[in-house]
PDB file of C-alpha atoms in Angstrom:
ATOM      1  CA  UNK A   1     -52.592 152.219 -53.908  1.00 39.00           C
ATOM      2  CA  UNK A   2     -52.511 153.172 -57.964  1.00 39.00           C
ATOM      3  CA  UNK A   3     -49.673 152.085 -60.100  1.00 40.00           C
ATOM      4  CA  UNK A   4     -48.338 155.552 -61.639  1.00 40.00           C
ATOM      5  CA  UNK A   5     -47.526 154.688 -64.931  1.00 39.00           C
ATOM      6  CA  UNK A   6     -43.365 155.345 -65.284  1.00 40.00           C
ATOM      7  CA  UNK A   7     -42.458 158.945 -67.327  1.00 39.00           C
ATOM      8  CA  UNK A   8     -40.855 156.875 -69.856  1.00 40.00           C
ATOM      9  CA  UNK A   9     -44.455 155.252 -70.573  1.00 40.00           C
ATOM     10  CA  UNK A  10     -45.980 157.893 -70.684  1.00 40.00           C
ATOM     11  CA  UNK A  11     -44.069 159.882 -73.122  1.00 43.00           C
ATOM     12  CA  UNK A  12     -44.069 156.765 -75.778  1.00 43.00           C
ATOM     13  CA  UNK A  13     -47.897 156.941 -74.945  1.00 46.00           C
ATOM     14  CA  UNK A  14     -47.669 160.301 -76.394  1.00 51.00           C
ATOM     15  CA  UNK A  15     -45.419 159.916 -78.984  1.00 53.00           C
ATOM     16  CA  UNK A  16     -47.621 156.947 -79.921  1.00 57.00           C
ATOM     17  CA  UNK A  17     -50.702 159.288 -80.329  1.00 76.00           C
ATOM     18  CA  UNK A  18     -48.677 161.654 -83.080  1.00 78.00           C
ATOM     19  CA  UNK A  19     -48.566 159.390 -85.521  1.00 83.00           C
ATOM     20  CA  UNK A  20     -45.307 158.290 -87.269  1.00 88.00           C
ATOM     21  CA  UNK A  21     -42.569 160.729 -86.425  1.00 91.00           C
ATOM     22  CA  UNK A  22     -39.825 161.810 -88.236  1.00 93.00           C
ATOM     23  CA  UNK A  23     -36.662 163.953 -87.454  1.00 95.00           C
ATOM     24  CA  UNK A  24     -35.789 167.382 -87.960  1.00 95.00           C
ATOM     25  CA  UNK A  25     -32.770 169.399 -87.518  1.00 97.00           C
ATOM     26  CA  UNK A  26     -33.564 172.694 -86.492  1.00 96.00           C
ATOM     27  CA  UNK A  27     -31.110 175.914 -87.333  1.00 96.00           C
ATOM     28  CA  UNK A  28     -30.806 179.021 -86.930  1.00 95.00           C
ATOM     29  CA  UNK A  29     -30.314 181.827 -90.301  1.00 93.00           C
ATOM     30  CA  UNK A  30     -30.557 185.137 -89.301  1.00 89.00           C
ATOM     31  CA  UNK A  31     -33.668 186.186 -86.835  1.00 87.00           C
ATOM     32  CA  UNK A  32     -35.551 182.924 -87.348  1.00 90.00           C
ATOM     33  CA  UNK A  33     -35.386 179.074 -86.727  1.00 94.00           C
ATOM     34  CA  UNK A  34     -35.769 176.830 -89.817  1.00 95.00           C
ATOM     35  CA  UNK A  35     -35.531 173.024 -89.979  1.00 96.00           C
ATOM     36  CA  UNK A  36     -34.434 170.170 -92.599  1.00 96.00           C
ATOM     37  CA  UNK A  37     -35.377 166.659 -92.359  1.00 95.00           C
ATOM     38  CA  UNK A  38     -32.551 165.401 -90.702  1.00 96.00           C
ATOM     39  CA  UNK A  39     -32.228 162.430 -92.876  1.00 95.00           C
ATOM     40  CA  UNK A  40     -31.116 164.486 -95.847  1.00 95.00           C
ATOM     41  CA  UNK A  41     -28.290 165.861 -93.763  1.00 96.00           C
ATOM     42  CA  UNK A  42     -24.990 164.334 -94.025  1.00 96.00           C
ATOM     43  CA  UNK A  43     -22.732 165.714 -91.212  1.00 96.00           C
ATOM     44  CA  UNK A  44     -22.190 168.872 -89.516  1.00 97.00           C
ATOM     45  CA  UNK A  45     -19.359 171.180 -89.922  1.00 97.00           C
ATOM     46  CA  UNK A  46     -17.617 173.794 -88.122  1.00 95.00           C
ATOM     47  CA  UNK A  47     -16.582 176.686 -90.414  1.00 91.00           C
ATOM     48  CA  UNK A  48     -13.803 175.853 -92.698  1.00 90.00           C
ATOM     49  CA  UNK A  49     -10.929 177.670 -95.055  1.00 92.00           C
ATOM     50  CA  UNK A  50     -12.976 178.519 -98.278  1.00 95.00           C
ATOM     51  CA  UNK A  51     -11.583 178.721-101.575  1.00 96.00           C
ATOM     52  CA  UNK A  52     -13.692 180.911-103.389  1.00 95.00           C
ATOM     53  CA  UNK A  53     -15.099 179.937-106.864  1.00 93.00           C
ATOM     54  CA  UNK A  54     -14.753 183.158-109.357  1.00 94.00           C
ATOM     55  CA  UNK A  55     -18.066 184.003-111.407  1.00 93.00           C
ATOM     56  CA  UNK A  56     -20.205 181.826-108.955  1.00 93.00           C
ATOM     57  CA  UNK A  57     -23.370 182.700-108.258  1.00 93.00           C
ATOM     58  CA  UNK A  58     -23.687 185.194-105.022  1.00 92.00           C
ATOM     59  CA  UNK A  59     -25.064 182.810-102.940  1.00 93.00           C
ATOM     60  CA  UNK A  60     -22.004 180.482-103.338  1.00 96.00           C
ATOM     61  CA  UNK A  61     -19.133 180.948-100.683  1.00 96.00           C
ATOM     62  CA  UNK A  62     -17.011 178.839-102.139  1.00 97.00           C
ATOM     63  CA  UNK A  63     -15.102 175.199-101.767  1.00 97.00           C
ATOM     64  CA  UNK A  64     -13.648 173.377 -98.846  1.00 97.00           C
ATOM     65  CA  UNK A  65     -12.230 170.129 -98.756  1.00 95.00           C
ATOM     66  CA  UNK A  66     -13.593 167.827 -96.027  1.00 94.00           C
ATOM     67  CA  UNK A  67     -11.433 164.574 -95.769  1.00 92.00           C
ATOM     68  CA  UNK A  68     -10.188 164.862 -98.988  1.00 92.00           C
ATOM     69  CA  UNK A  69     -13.346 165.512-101.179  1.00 94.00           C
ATOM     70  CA  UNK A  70     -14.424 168.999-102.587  1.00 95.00           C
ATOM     71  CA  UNK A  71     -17.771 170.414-100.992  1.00 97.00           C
ATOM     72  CA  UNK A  72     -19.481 173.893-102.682  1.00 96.00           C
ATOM     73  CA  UNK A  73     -20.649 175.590 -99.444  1.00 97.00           C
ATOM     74  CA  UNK A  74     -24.010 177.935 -99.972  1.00 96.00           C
ATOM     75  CA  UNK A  75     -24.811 180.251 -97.663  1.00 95.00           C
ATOM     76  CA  UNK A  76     -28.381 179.477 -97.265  1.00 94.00           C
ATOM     77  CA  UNK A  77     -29.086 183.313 -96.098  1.00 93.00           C
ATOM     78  CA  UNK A  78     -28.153 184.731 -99.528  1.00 92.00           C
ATOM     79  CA  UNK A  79     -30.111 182.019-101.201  1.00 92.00           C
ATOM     80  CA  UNK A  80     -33.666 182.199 -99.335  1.00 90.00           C
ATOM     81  CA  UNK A  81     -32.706 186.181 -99.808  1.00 88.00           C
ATOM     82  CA  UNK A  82     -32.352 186.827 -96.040  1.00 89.00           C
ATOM     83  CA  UNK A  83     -30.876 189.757 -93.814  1.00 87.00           C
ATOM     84  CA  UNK A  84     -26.846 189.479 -93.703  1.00 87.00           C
ATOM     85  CA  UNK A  85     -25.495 188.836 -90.135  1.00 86.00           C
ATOM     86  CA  UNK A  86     -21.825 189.353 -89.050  1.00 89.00           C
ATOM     87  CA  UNK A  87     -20.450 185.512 -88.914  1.00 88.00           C
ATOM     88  CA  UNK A  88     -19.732 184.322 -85.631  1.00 92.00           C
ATOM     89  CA  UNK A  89     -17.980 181.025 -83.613  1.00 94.00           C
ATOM     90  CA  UNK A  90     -21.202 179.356 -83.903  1.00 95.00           C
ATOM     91  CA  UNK A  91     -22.038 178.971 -87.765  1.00 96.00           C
ATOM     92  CA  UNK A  92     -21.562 175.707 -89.117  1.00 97.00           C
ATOM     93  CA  UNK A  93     -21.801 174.179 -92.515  1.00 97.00           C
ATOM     94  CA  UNK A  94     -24.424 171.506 -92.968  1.00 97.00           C
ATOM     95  CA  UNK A  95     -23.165 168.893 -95.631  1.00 97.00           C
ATOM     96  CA  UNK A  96     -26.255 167.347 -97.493  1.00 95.00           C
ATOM     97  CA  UNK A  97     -27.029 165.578-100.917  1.00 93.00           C
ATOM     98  CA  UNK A  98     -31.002 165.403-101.103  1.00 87.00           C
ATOM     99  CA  UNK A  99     -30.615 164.927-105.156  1.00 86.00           C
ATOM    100  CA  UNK A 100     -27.910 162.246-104.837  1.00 86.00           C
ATOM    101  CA  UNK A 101     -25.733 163.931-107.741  1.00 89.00           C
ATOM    102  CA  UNK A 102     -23.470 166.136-105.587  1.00 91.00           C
ATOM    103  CA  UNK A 103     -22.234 166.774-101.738  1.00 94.00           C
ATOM    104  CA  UNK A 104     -23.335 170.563-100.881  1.00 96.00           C
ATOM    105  CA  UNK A 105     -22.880 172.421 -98.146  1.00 97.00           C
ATOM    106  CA  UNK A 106     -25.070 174.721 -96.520  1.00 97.00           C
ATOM    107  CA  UNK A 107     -24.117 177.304 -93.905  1.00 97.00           C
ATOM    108  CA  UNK A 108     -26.185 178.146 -91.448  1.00 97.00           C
ATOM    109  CA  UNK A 109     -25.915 181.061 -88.272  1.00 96.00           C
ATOM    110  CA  UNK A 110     -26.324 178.095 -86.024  1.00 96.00           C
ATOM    111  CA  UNK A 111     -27.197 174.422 -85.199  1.00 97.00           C
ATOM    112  CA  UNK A 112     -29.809 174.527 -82.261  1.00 95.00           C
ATOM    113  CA  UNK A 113     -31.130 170.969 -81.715  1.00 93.00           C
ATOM    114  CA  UNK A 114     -33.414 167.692 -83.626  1.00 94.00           C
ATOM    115  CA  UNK A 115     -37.304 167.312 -83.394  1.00 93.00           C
ATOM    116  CA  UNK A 116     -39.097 164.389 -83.448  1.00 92.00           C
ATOM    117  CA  UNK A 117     -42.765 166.161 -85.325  1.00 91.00           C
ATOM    118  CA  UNK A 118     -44.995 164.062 -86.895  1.00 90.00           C
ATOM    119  CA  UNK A 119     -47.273 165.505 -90.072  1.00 89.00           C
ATOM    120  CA  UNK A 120     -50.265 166.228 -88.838  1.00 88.00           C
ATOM    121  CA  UNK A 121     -47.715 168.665 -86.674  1.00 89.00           C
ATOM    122  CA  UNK A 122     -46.978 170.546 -89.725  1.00 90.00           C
ATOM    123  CA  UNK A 123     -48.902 173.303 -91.055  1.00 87.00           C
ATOM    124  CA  UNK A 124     -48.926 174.257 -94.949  1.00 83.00           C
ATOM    125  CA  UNK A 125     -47.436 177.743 -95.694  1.00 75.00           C
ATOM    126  CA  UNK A 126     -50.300 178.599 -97.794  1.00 61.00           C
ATOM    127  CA  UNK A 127     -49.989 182.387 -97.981  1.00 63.00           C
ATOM    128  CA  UNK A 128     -47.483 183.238 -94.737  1.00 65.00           C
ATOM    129  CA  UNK A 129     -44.566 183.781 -96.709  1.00 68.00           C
ATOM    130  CA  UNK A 130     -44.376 185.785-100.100  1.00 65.00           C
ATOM    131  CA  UNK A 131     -41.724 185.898-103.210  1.00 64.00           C
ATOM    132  CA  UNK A 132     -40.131 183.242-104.264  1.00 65.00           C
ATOM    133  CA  UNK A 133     -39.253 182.619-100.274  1.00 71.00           C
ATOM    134  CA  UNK A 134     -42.678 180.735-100.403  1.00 76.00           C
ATOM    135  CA  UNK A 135     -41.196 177.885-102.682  1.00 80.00           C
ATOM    136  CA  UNK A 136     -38.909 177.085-101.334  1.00 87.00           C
ATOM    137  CA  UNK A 137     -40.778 176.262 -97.303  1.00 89.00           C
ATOM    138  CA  UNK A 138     -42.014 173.362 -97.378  1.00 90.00           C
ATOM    139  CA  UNK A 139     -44.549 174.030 -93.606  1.00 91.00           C
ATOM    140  CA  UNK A 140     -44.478 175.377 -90.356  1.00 92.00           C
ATOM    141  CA  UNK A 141     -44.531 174.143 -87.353  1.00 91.00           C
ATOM    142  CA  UNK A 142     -44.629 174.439 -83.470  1.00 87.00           C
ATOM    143  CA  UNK A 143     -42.682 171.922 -81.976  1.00 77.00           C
ATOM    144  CA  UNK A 144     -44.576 170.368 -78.774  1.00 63.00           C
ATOM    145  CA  UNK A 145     -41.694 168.308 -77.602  1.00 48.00           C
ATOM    146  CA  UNK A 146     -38.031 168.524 -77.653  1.00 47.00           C
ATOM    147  CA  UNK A 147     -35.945 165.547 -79.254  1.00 47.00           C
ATOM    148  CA  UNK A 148     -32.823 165.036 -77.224  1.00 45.00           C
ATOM    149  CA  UNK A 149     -29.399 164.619 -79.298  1.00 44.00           C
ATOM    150  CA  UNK A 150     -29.382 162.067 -81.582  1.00 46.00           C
ATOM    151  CA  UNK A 151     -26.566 159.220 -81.554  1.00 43.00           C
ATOM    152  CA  UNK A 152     -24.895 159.903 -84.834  1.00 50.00           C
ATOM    153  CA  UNK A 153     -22.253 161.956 -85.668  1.00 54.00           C
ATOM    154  CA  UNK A 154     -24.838 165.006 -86.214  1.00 56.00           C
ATOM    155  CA  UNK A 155     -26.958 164.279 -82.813  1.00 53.00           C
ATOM    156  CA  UNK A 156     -23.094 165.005 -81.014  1.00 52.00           C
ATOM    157  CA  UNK A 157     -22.739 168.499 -82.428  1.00 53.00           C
ATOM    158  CA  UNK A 158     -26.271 169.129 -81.830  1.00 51.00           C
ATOM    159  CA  UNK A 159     -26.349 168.682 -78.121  1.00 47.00           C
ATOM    160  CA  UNK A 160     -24.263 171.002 -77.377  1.00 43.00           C
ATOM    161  CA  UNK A 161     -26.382 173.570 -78.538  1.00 45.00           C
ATOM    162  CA  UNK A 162     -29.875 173.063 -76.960  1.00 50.00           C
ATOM    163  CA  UNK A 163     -32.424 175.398 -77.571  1.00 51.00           C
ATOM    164  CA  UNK A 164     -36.318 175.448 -77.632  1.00 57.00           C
ATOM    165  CA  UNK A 165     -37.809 177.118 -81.007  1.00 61.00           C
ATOM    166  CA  UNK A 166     -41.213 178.450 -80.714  1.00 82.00           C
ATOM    167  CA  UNK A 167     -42.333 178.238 -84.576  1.00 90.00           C
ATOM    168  CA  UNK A 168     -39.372 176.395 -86.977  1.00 93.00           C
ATOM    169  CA  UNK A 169     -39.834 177.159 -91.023  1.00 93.00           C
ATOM    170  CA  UNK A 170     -39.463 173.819 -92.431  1.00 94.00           C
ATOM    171  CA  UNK A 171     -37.527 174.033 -95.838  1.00 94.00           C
ATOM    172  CA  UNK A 172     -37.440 171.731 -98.673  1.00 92.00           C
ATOM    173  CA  UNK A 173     -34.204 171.182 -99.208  1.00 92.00           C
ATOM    174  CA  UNK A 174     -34.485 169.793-102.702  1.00 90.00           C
ATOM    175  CA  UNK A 175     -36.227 172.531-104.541  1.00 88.00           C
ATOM    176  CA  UNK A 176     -33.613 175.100-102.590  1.00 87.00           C
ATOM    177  CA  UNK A 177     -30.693 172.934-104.304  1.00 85.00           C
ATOM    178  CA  UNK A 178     -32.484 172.590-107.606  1.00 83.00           C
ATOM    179  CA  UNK A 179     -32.472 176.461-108.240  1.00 69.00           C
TER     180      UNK A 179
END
């Protein structure tokens, strides 16, 4: 009788065939699912007191403190110029420092879940998305696996909030924070 090979096997089969992989927190702002490489994001938060900052820019919430050091929260709708939703119980405040100069936060609608995609995965944008929108997505993709929760301190928050995307707008997180 054939050996079946075990499930495990077979998915690091498959994973082998992708290529190198690399994580991607997945989020939801308003009716669509973006994602960020998932090294470039620190921790995630739930919603916090905010101190607002006056003559900010509009896309600025304000400041919280998180364990004693100062954060600027952005509401990443206002910046990539996206429909306003009502807040609920479920947005959460992604801290991240892809420049190295200074902790931001960015608050999204809602953490869904990591992806493991590797870049031949990705799809450029080329002429999908117009405005200035388009500089700041950095490809598209459709996931073909689901990453479980990872074991850091962001993987825990994630799991709780499993969902399957069907197309995630990858953004470039440094060229959003630049501007």
């Amino acid at each position: 009788m054939p050996m079946m090979p075990a499930a495990g096997a077979a998915k690091r089969g498959k994973n082998h065939d992708r290529g190198p992989l690399t994580k991607y927190l997945a989020f939801r702002l308003a009716d669509d699912i973006y994602g960020a490489p998932l090294s470039l994001i620190r921790e995630i938060l739930e919603r916090k007191p905010l101190t607002p900052v006056p003559r900010a820019h509009p896309s600025i919430m304000g400041i919280i403190s998180n364990r004693g050091q100062l954060i600027t929260v952005i509401d990443l709708r206002r910046r990539l110029h996206l429909a306003e939703r009502p807040e609920t119980n479920k947005a959460r405040i992604l801290t991240t420092n892809p420049m190295g100069i200074e902790l931001l936060g960015l608050y999204v609608d809602e953490v869904l879940q990591t992806y493991d995609l590797a870049d031949n995965e990705i799809e450029p944008t080329t002429t999908a998305f117009g405005g200035e929108v388009a500089g700041y997505i950095s490809g598209i993709v459709r996931p073909a696996s689901v990453e479980g929760p990872s074991a850091n301190r962001v993987g825990k928050r994630v799991a709780a909030a499993k969902q399957v995307a069907r197309v995630i707008i990858l953004l470039d997180l440094k060229i959003i924070l630049a501007t």
